[in-house]
Amino acid sequence: MLLNLVTPLHESTKRDYQARILDNKVEAMTEARKFEENYWDGPRRYGYGGYAYDGRWESVARGLVDRYDLKAGDNVLDIGCGKGYLLYELQRLQPKLTLIGIDRSAHAIANPHPDFKGVLLRRQIQHGLPNFRDETFALVLSLGTLHNLTLSELWRTLPEIQRVGKRGYIMVESFRSEAEWFNLVAWCLTAETLMRPEDWQFLFDKTGYTGDHEFVYFA
Ligand SMILES: C[S@@+](CC[C@H](N)C(=O)[O-])C[C@H]1O[C@@H](n2cnc3c(N)ncnc32)[C@H](O)[C@@H]1O
């Protein structure tokens, strides 16, 4: 099912596409793709421009608890969890969830909210999830992360997400028009796979991913 949980948050951010494309973008992309301190807490041209907890994920977390009926004892996995702030919001709403995040960034997983009680692991998702049995998780999330994989990596990863989760929710960046393609290319620093929604759907179908999804656009 197509969801609309992150789009309101995404649309509330201002972005100067022209300025970014003119600002030595290849150097900025090269640094951003390390996904380390500069990407999170360095200058805005490398990524977040300073990412401290500000509660912005609360509405998304509420939407997840409602849609997936998350209850005490359920396990939730967030792939590309960053600093784990969405997982922390889930913890605030339902303290008895078991919360696991994986991310390739050492800097991100070393800097969760101090009260977060779940587990953040350093992994690259394209290497699979061999430590988790089939249907370990009530919900597997991956927000803003999978477009950073190549097509062959996605081909291996989507079946893993399907395997370990009873439900799934994937959000990726996409485009529907020339203008959105241009803005996305101008803005994004780390994305490898830029596809229209119908091509993401084609890939979901071909890899057997049947969970939910959402696309964000750069209008
Ligand atoms: C745009 S951030 C999204 C973070 C968080 N999910 C959110 O929505 O705020 C992309 C995240 O994907 C992580 N990431 C990128 N490539 C990855 C990979 N191959 N395996 C695991 N994590 C990856 C980055 O370190 C970063 O935390």
Coordinates of C-alpha atoms and ligand atoms in Angstrom, one line a residue:
M1 CA 0.0 0.0 0.0
L2 CA 1.1 3.5 -0.8
L3 CA 1.5 5.5 2.5
N4 CA 1.8 9.2 3.2
L5 CA 3.6 9.4 6.6
V6 CA 6.9 11.1 5.8
T7 CA 5.8 13.4 2.9
P8 CA 4.4 16.1 5.2
L9 CA 7.7 16.3 7.1
H10 CA 9.7 16.2 3.8
E11 CA 7.6 19.0 2.3
S12 CA 8.1 21.3 5.4
T13 CA 11.9 21.6 4.6
K14 CA 13.1 24.4 2.4
R15 CA 15.8 23.5 -0.2
D16 CA 17.8 25.8 -2.6
Y17 CA 18.4 23.4 -5.5
Q18 CA 20.3 25.9 -7.7
A19 CA 22.7 26.9 -4.9
R20 CA 23.5 23.3 -4.1
I21 CA 24.3 22.3 -7.7
L22 CA 26.7 25.3 -8.0
D23 CA 28.5 24.6 -4.7
N24 CA 31.3 22.1 -5.8
K25 CA 28.7 19.4 -5.6
V26 CA 31.0 16.5 -6.6
E27 CA 33.3 17.2 -3.6
A28 CA 30.2 17.4 -1.3
M29 CA 28.9 14.1 -2.7
T30 CA 32.2 12.4 -2.1
E31 CA 32.3 13.5 1.5
A32 CA 28.6 12.8 2.1
R33 CA 28.9 9.2 0.8
K34 CA 31.1 8.4 3.8
F35 CA 28.0 8.9 5.9
E36 CA 30.2 10.0 8.8
E37 CA 30.5 13.1 11.0
N38 CA 30.4 15.7 8.2
Y39 CA 27.3 14.1 6.7
W40 CA 25.4 14.4 10.0
D41 CA 26.9 17.2 12.0
G42 CA 29.1 19.1 9.5
P43 CA 28.1 22.0 7.2
R44 CA 24.7 21.7 5.4
R45 CA 26.5 21.1 2.0
Y46 CA 27.6 17.7 3.2
G47 CA 24.1 16.5 4.4
Y48 CA 22.0 17.3 7.5
G49 CA 24.0 20.3 8.6
G50 CA 23.7 19.3 12.3
Y51 CA 21.2 16.7 13.3
A52 CA 20.2 16.8 17.0
Y53 CA 17.0 15.3 18.5
D54 CA 14.1 17.6 17.9
G55 CA 11.1 15.3 18.1
R56 CA 10.4 15.6 14.3
W57 CA 9.6 11.9 13.9
E58 CA 6.9 11.8 16.5
S59 CA 4.0 12.0 14.0
V60 CA 5.5 9.3 11.8
A61 CA 6.0 7.1 14.9
R62 CA 2.3 7.6 15.8
G63 CA 1.3 6.7 12.3
L64 CA 3.4 3.5 12.5
V65 CA 1.9 2.4 15.8
D66 CA -1.6 2.9 14.5
R67 CA -1.1 1.3 11.1
Y68 CA 0.8 -1.7 12.2
D69 CA -0.9 -2.0 15.6
L70 CA 2.5 -2.2 17.4
K71 CA 2.1 -3.8 20.8
A72 CA 4.3 -4.7 23.8
G73 CA 6.7 -7.5 22.9
D74 CA 6.7 -6.7 19.1
N75 CA 10.1 -6.4 17.4
V76 CA 10.8 -3.6 15.0
L77 CA 13.8 -3.3 12.7
D78 CA 14.8 0.1 11.2
I79 CA 17.3 -0.3 8.2
G80 CA 19.3 2.9 7.8
C81 CA 18.2 4.1 11.2
G82 CA 20.7 6.9 11.4
K83 CA 20.8 8.1 15.0
G84 CA 17.8 6.1 15.8
Y85 CA 15.4 9.0 16.5
L86 CA 12.4 7.3 14.9
L87 CA 13.0 4.2 17.0
Y88 CA 13.3 6.5 20.0
E89 CA 9.9 8.0 19.2
L90 CA 8.5 4.5 19.0
Q91 CA 10.0 3.7 22.4
R92 CA 8.3 6.8 23.9
L93 CA 4.9 5.7 22.5
Q94 CA 5.3 2.0 23.3
P95 CA 8.1 1.4 25.8
K96 CA 7.8 -2.4 25.6
L97 CA 8.7 -2.8 21.9
T98 CA 12.1 -4.4 21.1
L99 CA 13.8 -1.9 18.8
I100 CA 16.8 -2.7 16.6
G101 CA 18.4 -0.3 14.1
I102 CA 21.1 -1.0 11.6
D103 CA 23.1 1.6 9.8
R104 CA 26.5 1.8 8.0
S105 CA 27.5 5.0 9.9
A106 CA 29.7 4.6 12.9
H107 CA 29.0 8.3 13.8
A108 CA 25.2 7.9 13.7
I109 CA 24.9 4.7 15.8
A110 CA 27.3 6.2 18.4
N111 CA 25.0 9.2 18.9
P112 CA 21.4 8.0 19.7
H113 CA 19.2 9.9 22.1
P114 CA 20.7 9.2 25.6
D115 CA 17.4 7.6 26.8
F116 CA 17.1 5.2 23.9
K117 CA 17.1 1.6 25.1
G118 CA 17.1 -0.3 21.9
V119 CA 20.1 -1.6 19.9
L120 CA 21.9 0.1 17.0
L121 CA 24.2 -2.1 14.9
R122 CA 26.7 -1.1 12.3
R123 CA 25.9 -3.0 9.1
Q124 CA 25.7 -2.4 5.4
I125 CA 22.3 -3.7 4.4
Q126 CA 23.4 -5.1 1.1
H127 CA 25.3 -7.8 3.0
G128 CA 22.0 -9.2 4.1
L129 CA 20.4 -10.0 7.5
P130 CA 21.8 -13.5 8.2
N131 CA 21.5 -13.1 11.9
F132 CA 17.7 -12.8 11.8
R133 CA 15.3 -15.7 11.2
D134 CA 12.3 -15.5 8.9
E135 CA 9.5 -13.2 10.2
T136 CA 11.6 -12.1 13.3
F137 CA 10.0 -8.6 13.1
A138 CA 6.5 -7.4 13.4
L139 CA 7.7 -4.5 11.2
V140 CA 10.8 -3.7 9.1
L141 CA 11.2 -0.1 8.2
S142 CA 13.6 1.6 5.9
L143 CA 13.2 5.3 5.4
G144 CA 15.3 7.4 3.0
T145 CA 17.9 4.7 2.7
L146 CA 17.3 2.1 -0.1
H147 CA 17.8 4.6 -3.0
N148 CA 21.4 4.7 -1.7
L149 CA 21.9 1.1 -3.0
T150 CA 22.7 0.1 -6.5
L151 CA 20.2 -1.9 -8.5
S152 CA 22.0 -5.2 -7.9
E153 CA 22.2 -4.5 -4.2
L154 CA 18.5 -3.7 -4.1
W155 CA 17.8 -7.0 -6.0
R156 CA 19.5 -8.9 -3.0
T157 CA 18.2 -6.6 -0.2
L158 CA 14.4 -6.4 -0.9
P159 CA 13.9 -10.2 -0.5
E160 CA 15.8 -10.0 2.8
I161 CA 13.5 -7.3 4.0
Q162 CA 10.5 -9.4 2.9
R163 CA 12.0 -12.5 4.6
V164 CA 12.7 -11.1 8.1
G165 CA 9.5 -8.9 8.5
K166 CA 5.9 -9.8 8.8
R167 CA 5.1 -6.3 7.6
G168 CA 7.3 -3.8 5.7
Y169 CA 7.4 -0.1 5.1
I170 CA 9.9 1.5 2.7
M171 CA 10.3 5.1 1.8
V172 CA 12.5 6.2 -1.1
E173 CA 13.2 9.4 -3.1
S174 CA 11.6 9.4 -6.5
F175 CA 10.4 11.7 -9.3
R176 CA 7.4 12.0 -11.7
S177 CA 8.4 14.8 -14.0
E178 CA 11.5 16.5 -15.6
A179 CA 11.3 19.2 -12.9
E180 CA 11.3 16.7 -10.1
W181 CA 14.1 14.7 -11.7
F182 CA 16.2 17.9 -12.0
N183 CA 15.6 19.0 -8.4
L184 CA 16.3 15.5 -7.1
V185 CA 19.6 15.3 -9.1
A186 CA 20.5 18.8 -7.9
W187 CA 19.8 18.1 -4.3
C188 CA 20.7 14.5 -3.5
L189 CA 24.2 13.7 -2.4
T190 CA 24.1 10.0 -1.9
A191 CA 21.4 8.4 -4.0
E192 CA 22.5 5.7 -6.5
T193 CA 19.2 4.5 -7.8
L194 CA 16.8 7.2 -9.1
M195 CA 13.6 5.7 -10.5
R196 CA 10.0 6.7 -11.2
P197 CA 7.4 5.2 -8.8
E198 CA 6.3 2.7 -11.4
D199 CA 9.8 1.4 -11.7
W200 CA 10.2 1.0 -7.9
Q201 CA 6.9 -0.9 -8.0
F202 CA 8.2 -3.1 -10.8
L203 CA 11.3 -3.8 -8.7
F204 CA 9.1 -4.5 -5.6
D205 CA 7.0 -6.9 -7.7
K206 CA 10.0 -8.7 -9.3
T207 CA 11.8 -9.2 -5.9
G208 CA 8.7 -10.3 -4.1
Y209 CA 8.5 -7.3 -1.7
T210 CA 4.8 -7.0 -0.7
G211 CA 5.0 -4.4 2.1
D212 CA 4.0 -0.8 2.1
H213 CA 6.0 2.0 0.5
E214 CA 6.1 5.8 0.1
F215 CA 7.8 8.1 -2.3
V216 CA 9.0 11.6 -1.6
Y217 CA 9.4 14.1 -4.4
F218 CA 11.4 17.3 -4.8
A219 CA 8.8 19.6 -6.2
Ligands
LIG1 C1 18.9 10.1 4.5 S1 19.6 9.1 5.8 C2 18.0 8.5 6.5 C3 18.2 8.3 8.0 C4 16.8 7.9 8.7 N1 16.2 6.7 8.2 C5 15.9 9.1 8.4 O1 14.9 8.9 7.7 O2 16.1 10.1 9.0 C6 20.2 7.7 5.0 C7 20.7 6.7 6.0 O3 21.0 5.5 5.3 C8 22.3 5.0 5.8 N2 22.8 4.1 4.8 C9 23.2 4.4 3.6 N3 23.6 3.4 2.9 C10 23.5 2.3 3.7 C11 23.8 0.9 3.6 N4 24.3 0.4 2.5 N5 23.5 0.1 4.7 C12 23.0 0.6 5.8 N6 22.8 1.9 6.0 C13 23.0 2.8 5.0 C14 23.0 6.2 6.1 O4 24.1 6.1 7.0 C15 21.9 7.1 6.7 O5 21.8 6.8 8.1

